[in-house]
Structures are given as structure tokens and as C-alpha cells.
Short mmCIF file of N, CA, C and O in Angstrom, two decimals:
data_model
loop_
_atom_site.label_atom_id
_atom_site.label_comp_id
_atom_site.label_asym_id
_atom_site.label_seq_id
_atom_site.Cartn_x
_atom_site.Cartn_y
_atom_site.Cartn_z
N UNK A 1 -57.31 -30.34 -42.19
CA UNK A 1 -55.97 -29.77 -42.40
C UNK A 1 -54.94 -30.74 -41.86
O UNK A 1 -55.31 -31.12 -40.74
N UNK A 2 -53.77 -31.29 -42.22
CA UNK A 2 -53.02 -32.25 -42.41
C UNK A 2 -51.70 -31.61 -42.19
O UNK A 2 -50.88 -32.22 -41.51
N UNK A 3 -51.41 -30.47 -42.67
CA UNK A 3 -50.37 -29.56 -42.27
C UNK A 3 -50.24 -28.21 -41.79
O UNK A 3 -50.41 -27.40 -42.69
N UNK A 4 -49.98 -27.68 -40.64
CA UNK A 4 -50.55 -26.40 -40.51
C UNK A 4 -49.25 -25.94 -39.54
O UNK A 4 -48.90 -26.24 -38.39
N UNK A 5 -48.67 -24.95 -40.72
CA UNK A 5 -47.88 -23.87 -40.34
C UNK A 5 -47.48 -22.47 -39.47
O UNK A 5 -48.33 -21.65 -39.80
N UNK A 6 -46.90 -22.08 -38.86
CA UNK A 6 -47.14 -20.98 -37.70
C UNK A 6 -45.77 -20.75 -37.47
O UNK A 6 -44.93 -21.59 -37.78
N UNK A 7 -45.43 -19.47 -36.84
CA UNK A 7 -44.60 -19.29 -36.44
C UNK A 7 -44.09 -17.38 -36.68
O UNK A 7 -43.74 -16.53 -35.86
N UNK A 8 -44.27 -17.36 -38.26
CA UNK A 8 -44.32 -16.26 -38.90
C UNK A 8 -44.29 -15.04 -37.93
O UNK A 8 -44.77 -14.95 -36.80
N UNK A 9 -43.66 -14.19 -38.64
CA UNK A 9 -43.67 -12.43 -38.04
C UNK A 9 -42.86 -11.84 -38.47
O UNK A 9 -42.02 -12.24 -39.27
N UNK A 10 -43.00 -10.51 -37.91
CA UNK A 10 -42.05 -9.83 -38.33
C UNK A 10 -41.27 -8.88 -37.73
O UNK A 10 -41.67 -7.92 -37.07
N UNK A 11 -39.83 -9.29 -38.06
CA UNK A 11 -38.97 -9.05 -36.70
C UNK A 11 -38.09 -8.06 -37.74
O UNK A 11 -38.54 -7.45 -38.71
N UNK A 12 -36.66 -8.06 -37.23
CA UNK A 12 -35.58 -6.96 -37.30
C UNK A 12 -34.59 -7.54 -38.08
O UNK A 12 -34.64 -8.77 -38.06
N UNK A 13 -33.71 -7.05 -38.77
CA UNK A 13 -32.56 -7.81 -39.51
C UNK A 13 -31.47 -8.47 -38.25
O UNK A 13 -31.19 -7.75 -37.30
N UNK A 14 -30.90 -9.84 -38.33
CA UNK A 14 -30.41 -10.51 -37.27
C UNK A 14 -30.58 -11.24 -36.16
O UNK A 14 -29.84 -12.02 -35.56
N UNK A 15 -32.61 -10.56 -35.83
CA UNK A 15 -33.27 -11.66 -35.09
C UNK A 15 -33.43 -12.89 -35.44
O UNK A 15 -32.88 -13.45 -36.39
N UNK A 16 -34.39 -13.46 -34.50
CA UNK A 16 -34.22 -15.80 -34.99
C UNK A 16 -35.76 -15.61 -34.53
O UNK A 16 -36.12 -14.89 -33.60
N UNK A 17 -36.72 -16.49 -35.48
CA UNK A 17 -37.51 -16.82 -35.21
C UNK A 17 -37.42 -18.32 -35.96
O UNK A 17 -36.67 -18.72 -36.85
N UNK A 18 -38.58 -19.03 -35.15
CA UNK A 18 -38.69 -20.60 -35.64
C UNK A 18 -40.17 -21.10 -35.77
O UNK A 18 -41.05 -20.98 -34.91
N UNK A 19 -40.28 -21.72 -37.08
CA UNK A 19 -41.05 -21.88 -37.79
C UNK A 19 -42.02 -23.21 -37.39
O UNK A 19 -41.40 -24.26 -37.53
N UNK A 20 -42.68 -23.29 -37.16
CA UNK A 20 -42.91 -24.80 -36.66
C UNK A 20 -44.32 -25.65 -37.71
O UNK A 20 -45.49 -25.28 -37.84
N UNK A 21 -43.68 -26.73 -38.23
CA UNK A 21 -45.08 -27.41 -39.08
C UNK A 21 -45.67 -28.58 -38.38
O UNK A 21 -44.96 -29.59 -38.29
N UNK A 22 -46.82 -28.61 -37.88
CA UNK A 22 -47.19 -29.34 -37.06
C UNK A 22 -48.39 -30.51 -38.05
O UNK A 22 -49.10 -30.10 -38.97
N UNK A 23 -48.36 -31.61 -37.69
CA UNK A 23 -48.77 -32.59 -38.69
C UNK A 23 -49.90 -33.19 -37.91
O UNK A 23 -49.73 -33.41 -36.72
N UNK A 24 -51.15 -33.51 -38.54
CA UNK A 24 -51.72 -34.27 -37.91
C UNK A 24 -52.55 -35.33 -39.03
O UNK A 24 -52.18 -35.56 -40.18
N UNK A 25 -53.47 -35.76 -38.50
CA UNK A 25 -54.21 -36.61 -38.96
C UNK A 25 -54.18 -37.83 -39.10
O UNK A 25 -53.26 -37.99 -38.31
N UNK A 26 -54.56 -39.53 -39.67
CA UNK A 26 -53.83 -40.25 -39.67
C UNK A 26 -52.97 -40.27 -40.42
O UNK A 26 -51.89 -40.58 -39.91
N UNK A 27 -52.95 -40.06 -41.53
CA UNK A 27 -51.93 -40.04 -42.86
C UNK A 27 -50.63 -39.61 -42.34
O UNK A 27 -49.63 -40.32 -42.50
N UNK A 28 -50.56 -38.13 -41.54
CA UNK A 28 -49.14 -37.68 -41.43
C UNK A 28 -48.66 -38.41 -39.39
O UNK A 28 -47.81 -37.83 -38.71
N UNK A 29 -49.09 -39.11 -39.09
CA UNK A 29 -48.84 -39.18 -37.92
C UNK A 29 -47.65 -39.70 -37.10
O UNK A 29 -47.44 -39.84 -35.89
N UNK A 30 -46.94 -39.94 -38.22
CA UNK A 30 -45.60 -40.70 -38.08
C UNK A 30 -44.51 -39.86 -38.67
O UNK A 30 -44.18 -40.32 -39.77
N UNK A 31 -43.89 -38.86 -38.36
CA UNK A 31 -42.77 -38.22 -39.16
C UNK A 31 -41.69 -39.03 -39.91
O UNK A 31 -41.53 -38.73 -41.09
N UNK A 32 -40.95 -40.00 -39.40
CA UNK A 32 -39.98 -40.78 -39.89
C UNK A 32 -40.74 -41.07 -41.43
O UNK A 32 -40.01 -40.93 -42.41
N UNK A 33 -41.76 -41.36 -41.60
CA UNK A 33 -42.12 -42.02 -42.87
C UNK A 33 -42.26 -41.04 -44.25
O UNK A 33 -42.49 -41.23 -45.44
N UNK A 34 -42.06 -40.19 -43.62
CA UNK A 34 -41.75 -39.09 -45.00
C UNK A 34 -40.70 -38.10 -44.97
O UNK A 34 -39.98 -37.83 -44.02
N UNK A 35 -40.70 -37.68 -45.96
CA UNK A 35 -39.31 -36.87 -46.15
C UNK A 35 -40.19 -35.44 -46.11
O UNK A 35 -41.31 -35.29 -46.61
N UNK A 36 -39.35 -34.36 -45.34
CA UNK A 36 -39.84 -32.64 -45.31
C UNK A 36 -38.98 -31.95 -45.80
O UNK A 36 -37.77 -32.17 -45.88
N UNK A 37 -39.74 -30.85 -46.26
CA UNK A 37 -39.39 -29.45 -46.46
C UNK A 37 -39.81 -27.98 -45.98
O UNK A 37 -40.84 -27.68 -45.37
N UNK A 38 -38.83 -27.18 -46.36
CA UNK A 38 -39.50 -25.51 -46.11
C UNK A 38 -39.06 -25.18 -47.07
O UNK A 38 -37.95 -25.52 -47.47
N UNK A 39 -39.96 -24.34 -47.73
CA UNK A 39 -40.19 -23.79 -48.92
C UNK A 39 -40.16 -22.48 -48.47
O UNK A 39 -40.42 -22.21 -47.29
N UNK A 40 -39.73 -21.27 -49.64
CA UNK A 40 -40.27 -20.24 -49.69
C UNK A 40 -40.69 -19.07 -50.90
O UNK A 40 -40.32 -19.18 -52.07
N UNK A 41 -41.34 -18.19 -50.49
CA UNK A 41 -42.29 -17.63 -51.89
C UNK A 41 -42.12 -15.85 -51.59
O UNK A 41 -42.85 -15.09 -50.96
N UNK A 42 -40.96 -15.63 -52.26
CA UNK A 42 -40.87 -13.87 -52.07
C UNK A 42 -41.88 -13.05 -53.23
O UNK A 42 -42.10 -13.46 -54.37
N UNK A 43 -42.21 -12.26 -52.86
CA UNK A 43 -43.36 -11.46 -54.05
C UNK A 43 -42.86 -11.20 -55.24
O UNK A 43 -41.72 -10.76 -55.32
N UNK A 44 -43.66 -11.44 -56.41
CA UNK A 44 -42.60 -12.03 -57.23
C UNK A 44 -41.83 -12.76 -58.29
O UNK A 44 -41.21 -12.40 -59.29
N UNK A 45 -42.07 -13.88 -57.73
CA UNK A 45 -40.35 -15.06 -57.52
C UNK A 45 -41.50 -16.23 -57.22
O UNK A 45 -42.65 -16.35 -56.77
N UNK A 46 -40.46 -16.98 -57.74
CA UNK A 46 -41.41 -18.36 -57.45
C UNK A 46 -40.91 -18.92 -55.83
O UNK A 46 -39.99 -18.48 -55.13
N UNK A 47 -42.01 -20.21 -55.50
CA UNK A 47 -41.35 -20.52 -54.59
C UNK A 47 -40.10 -21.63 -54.72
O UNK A 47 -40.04 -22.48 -55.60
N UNK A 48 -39.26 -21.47 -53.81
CA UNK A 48 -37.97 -22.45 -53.56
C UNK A 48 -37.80 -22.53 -52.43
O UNK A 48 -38.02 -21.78 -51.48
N UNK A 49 -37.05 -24.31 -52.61
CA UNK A 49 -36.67 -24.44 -51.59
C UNK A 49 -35.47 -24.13 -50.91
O UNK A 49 -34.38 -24.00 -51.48
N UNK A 50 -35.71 -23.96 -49.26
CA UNK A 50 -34.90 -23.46 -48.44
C UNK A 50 -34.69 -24.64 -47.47
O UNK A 50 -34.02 -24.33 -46.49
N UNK A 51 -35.14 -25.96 -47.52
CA UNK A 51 -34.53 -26.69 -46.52
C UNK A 51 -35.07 -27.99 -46.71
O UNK A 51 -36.19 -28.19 -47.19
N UNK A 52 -34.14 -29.04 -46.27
CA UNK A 52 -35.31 -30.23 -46.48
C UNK A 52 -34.27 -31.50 -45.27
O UNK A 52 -33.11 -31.52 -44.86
N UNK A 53 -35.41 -32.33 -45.10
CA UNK A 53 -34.62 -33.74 -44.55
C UNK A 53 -35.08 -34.59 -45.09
O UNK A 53 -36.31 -34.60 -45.23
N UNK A 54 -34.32 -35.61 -45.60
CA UNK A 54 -34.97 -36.89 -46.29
C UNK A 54 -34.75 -37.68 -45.23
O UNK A 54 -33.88 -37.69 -44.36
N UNK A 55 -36.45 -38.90 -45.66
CA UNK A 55 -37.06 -39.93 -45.14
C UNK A 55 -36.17 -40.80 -44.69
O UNK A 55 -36.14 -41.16 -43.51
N UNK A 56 -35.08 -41.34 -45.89
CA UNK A 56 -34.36 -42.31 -45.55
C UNK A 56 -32.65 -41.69 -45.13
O UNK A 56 -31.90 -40.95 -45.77
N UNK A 57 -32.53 -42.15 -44.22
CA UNK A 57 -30.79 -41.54 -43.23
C UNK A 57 -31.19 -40.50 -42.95
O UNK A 57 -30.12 -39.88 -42.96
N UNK A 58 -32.29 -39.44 -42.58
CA UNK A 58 -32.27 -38.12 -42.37
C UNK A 58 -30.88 -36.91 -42.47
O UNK A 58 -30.28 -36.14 -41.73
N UNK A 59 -30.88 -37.33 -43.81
CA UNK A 59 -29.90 -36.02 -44.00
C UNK A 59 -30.60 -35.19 -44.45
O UNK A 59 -31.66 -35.46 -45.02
N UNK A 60 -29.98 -33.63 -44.26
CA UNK A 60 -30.48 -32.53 -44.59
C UNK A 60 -29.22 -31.98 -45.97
O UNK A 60 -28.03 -32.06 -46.31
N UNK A 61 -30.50 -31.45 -46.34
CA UNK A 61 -30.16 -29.73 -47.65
C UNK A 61 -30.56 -28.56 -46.99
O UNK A 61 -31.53 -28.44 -46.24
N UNK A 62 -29.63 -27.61 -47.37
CA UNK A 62 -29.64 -26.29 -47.21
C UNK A 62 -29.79 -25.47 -48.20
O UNK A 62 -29.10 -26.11 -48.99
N UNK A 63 -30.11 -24.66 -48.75
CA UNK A 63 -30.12 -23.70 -49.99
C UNK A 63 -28.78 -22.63 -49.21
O UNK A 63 -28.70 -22.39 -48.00
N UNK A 64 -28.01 -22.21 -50.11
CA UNK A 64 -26.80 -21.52 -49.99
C UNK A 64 -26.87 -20.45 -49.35
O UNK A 64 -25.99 -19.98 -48.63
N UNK A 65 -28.25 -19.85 -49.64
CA UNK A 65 -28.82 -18.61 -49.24
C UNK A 65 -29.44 -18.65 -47.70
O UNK A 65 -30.09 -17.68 -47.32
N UNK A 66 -29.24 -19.69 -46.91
CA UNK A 66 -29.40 -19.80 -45.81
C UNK A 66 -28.50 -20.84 -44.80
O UNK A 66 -28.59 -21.18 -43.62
N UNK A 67 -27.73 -21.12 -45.78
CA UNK A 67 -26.83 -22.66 -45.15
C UNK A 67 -26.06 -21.66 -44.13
O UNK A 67 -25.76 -20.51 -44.44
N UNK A 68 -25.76 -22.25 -42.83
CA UNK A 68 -25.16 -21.74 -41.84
C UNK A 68 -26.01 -20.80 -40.81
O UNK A 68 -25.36 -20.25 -39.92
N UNK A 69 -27.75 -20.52 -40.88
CA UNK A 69 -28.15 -20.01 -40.29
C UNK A 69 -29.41 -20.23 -39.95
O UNK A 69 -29.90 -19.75 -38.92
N UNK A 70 -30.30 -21.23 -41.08
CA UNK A 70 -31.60 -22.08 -41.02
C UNK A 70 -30.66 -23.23 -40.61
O UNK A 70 -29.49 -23.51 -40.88
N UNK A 71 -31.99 -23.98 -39.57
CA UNK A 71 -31.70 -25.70 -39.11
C UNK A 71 -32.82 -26.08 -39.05
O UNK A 71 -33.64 -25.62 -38.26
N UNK A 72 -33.04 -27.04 -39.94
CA UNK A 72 -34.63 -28.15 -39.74
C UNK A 72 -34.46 -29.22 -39.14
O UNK A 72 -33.52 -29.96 -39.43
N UNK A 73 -35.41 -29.53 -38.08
CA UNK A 73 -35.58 -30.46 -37.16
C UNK A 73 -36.74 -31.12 -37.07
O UNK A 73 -37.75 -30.71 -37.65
N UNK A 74 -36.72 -32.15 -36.40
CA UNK A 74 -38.12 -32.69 -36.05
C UNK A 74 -38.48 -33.03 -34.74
O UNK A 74 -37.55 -33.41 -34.03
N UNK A 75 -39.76 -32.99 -34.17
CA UNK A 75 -39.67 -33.47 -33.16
C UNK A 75 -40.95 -34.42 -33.04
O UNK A 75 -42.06 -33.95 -33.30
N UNK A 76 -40.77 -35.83 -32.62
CA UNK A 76 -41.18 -36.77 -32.70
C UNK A 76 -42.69 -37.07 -32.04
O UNK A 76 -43.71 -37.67 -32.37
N UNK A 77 -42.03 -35.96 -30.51
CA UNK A 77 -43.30 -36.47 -29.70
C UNK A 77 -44.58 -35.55 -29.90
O UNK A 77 -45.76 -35.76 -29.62
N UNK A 78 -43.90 -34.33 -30.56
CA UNK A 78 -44.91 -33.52 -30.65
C UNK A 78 -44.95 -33.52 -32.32
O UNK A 78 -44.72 -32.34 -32.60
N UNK A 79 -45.12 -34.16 -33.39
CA UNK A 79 -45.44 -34.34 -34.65
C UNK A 79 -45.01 -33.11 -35.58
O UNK A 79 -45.41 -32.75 -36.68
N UNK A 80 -44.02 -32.57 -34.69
CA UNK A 80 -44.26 -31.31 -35.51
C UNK A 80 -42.40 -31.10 -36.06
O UNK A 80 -41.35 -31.52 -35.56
N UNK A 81 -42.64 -30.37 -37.13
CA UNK A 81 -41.32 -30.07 -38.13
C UNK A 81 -41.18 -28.58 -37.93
O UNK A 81 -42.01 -27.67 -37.92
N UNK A 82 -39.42 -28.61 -37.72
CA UNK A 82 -39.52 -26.63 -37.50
C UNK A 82 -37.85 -26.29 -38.27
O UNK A 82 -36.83 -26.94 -38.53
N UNK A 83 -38.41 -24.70 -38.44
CA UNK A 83 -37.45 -23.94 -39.23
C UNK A 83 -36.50 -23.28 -38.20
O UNK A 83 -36.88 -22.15 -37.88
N UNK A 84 -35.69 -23.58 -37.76
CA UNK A 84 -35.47 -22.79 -36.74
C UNK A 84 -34.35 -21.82 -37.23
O UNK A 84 -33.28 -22.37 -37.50
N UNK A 85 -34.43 -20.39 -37.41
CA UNK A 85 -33.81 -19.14 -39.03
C UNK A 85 -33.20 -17.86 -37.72
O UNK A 85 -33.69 -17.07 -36.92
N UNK A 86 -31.75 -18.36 -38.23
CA UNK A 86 -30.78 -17.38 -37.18
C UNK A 86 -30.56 -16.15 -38.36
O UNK A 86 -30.80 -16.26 -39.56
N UNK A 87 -30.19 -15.27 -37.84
CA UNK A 87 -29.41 -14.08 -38.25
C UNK A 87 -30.33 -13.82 -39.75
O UNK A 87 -30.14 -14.35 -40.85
N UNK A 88 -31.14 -13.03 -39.43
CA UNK A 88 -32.61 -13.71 -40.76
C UNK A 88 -32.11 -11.90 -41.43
O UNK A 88 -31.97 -10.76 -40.99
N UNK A 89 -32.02 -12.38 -42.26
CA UNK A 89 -31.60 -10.78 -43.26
C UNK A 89 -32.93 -10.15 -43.89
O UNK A 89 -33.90 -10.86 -43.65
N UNK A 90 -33.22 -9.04 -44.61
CA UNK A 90 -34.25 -8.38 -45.14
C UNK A 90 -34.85 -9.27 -46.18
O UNK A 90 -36.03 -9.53 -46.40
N UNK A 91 -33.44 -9.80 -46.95
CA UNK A 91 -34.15 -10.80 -48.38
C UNK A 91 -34.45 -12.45 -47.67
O UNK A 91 -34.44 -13.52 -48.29
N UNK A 92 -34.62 -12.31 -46.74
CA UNK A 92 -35.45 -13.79 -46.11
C UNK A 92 -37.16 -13.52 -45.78
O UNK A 92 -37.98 -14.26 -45.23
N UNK A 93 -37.30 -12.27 -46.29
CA UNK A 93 -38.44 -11.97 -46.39
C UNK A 93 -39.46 -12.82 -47.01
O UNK A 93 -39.26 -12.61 -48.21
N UNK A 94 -40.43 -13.66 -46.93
CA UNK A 94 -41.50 -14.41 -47.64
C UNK A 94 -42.18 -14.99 -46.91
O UNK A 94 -42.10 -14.90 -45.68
N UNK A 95 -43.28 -15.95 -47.75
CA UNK A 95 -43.81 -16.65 -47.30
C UNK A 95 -43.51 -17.96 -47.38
O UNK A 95 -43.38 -18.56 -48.45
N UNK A 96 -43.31 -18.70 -45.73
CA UNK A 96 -43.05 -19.77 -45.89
C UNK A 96 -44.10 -20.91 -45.75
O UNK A 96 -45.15 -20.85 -45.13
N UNK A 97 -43.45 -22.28 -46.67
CA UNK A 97 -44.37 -23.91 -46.49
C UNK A 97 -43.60 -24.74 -45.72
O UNK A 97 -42.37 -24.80 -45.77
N UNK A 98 -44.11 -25.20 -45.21
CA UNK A 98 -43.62 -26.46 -45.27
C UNK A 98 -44.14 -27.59 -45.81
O UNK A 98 -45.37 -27.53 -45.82
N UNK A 99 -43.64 -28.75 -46.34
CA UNK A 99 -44.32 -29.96 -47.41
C UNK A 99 -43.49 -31.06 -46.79
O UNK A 99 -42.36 -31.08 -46.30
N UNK A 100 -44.81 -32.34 -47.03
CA UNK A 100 -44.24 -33.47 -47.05
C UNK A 100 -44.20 -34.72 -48.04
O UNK A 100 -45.23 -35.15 -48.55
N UNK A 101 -43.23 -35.15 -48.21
CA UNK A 101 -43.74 -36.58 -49.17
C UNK A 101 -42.98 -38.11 -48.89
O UNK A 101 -41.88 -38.40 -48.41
N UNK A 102 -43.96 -38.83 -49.36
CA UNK A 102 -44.07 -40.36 -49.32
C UNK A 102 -42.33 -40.94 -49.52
O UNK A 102 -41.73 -41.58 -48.66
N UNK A 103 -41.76 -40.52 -50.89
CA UNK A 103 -41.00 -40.81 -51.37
C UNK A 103 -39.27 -39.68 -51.05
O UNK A 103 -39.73 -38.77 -50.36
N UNK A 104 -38.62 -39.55 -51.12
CA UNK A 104 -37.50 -38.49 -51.36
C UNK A 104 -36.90 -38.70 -53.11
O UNK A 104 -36.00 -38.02 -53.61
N UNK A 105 -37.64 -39.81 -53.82
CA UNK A 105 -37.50 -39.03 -55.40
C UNK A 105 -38.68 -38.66 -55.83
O UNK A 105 -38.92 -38.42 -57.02
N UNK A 106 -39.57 -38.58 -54.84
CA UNK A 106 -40.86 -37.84 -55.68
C UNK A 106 -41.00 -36.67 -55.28
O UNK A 106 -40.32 -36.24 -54.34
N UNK A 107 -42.23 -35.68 -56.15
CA UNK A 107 -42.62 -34.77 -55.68
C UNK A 107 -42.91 -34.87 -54.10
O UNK A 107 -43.09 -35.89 -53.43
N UNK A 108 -42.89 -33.08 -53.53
CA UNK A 108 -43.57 -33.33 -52.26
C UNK A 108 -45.17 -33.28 -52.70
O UNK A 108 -45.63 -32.54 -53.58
N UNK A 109 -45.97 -34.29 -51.86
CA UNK A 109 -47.72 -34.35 -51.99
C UNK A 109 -48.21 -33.60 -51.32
O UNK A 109 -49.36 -33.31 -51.66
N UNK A 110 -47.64 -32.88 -50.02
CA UNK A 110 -48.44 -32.34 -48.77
C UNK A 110 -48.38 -31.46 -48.67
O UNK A 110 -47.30 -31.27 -49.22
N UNK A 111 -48.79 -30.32 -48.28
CA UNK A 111 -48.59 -29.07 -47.98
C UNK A 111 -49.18 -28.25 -46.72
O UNK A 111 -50.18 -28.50 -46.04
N UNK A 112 -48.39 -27.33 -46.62
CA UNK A 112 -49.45 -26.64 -45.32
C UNK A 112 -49.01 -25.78 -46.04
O UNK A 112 -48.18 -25.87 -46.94
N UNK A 113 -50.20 -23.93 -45.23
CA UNK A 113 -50.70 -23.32 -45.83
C UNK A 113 -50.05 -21.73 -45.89
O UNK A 113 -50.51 -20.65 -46.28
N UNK A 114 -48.59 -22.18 -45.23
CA UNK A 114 -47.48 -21.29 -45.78
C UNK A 114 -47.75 -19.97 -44.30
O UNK A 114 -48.77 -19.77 -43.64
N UNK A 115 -46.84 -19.53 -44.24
CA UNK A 115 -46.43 -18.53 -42.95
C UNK A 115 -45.66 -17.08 -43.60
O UNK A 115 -45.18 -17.02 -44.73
N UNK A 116 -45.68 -16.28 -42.88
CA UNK A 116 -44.80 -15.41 -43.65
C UNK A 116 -44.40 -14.44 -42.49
O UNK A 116 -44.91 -13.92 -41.50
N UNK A 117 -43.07 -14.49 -43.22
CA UNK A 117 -42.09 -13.85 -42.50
C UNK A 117 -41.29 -12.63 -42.98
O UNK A 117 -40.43 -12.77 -43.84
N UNK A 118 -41.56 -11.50 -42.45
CA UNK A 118 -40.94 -9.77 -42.75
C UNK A 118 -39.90 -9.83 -42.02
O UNK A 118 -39.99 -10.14 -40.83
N UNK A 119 -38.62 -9.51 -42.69
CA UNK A 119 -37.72 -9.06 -42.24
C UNK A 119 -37.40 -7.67 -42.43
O UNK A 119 -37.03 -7.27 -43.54
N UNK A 120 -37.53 -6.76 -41.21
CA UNK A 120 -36.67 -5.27 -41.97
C UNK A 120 -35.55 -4.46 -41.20
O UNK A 120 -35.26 -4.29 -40.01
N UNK A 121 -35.08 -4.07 -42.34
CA UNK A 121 -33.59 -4.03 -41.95
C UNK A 121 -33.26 -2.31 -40.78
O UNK A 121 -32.14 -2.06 -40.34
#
């Protein structure tokens, strides 16, 4: 396993929980060298994305539907990528990924194995 997701639960409308994708192996052992995401998958609905930082200048995207209350970060020493989801409403309900890839115009290649998160109101 190369990506493995955690964090998930299920809390109250307005609580914060944070998502954390933790990377290992040799392939992912270097965060800077790929570009991330968090994805998500309501029952349903396909999945979309909800957040990303690209490889090169680490700038971030937000999806509208969370801009101002999701923040993705990384942290270096501990390999790991996190969602960190303020003021989390009922329809933030799903299951979340996080993914990584080589490129920021390619597909993402990587995946972990998705978390999920209940929100109720």
C-alpha cells in the first residue's frame, strides 16, 4: 500500500476534522515530486475533486463547494498529505481519496483507499 488514508468519521454539522494521506514506499517518498489531491465520492454522484496542490510552485485549487473552509497541506517530515475541513456541512458527506501524480497535466496515477466522512446536521 503506497497510499493510505485515515482520518474519517462522523461528526456534527460545523465540526473540523482532518484528513490525513500518509505515503510510503519508495516510489512516493518524496512529496515535493508530485502533485496531490482529495477527492470525493457522495452515494450516487461521481467522484470530484475537492482539493489539490500542484508539484510545480505548490499552488492550491479549491472546489467552490469548500473554498474558504477545506486547506491541503503537506508535511514533509512525516510524508503525509492532509485535508484539514472546517465548518463541514451535511452535503460534505462522502467518501474521501486522496491521489497522487508524476505530472500536474496528467492524470492522477496513485491512489489511496478513500475515508469517509458523515456529516449530520
Amino acid at each position: 500500500v503506497q497510499l493510505q488514508a485515515s482520518g474519517g468519521g462522523l461528526v456534527q454539522a460545523g465540526d473540523s476534522l482532518r484528513l490525513s494521506c500518509a505515503a510510503s514506499g519508495r516510489t512516493l517518498r518524496n512529496l515535493s515530486q508530485y502533485g496531490w489531491g482529495w477527492f470525493r465520492q457522495a452515494p450516487g454522484k461521481e467522484r470530484d475533486i475537492v482539493a489539490s496542490i500542484r508539484r510545480s510552485g505548490g499552488g492550491t485549487y479549491y472546489a467552490d463547494s469548500v473554498q474558504g473552509r477545506f486547506t491541503i497541506s503537506k508535511d514533509y517530515a512525516k510524508n503525509t498529505v492532509y485535508l484539514q475541513m472546517d465548518s463541514l456541512k451535511p452535503e460534505d458527506t462522502a467518501v474521501y481519496y486522496c491521489a497522487a501524480r508524476n505530472n500536474d497535466h496528467l492524470p492522477y496515477n496513485y491512489w489511496g483507499q478513500g475515508t469517509l466522512v458523515t456529516v449530520s446536521s
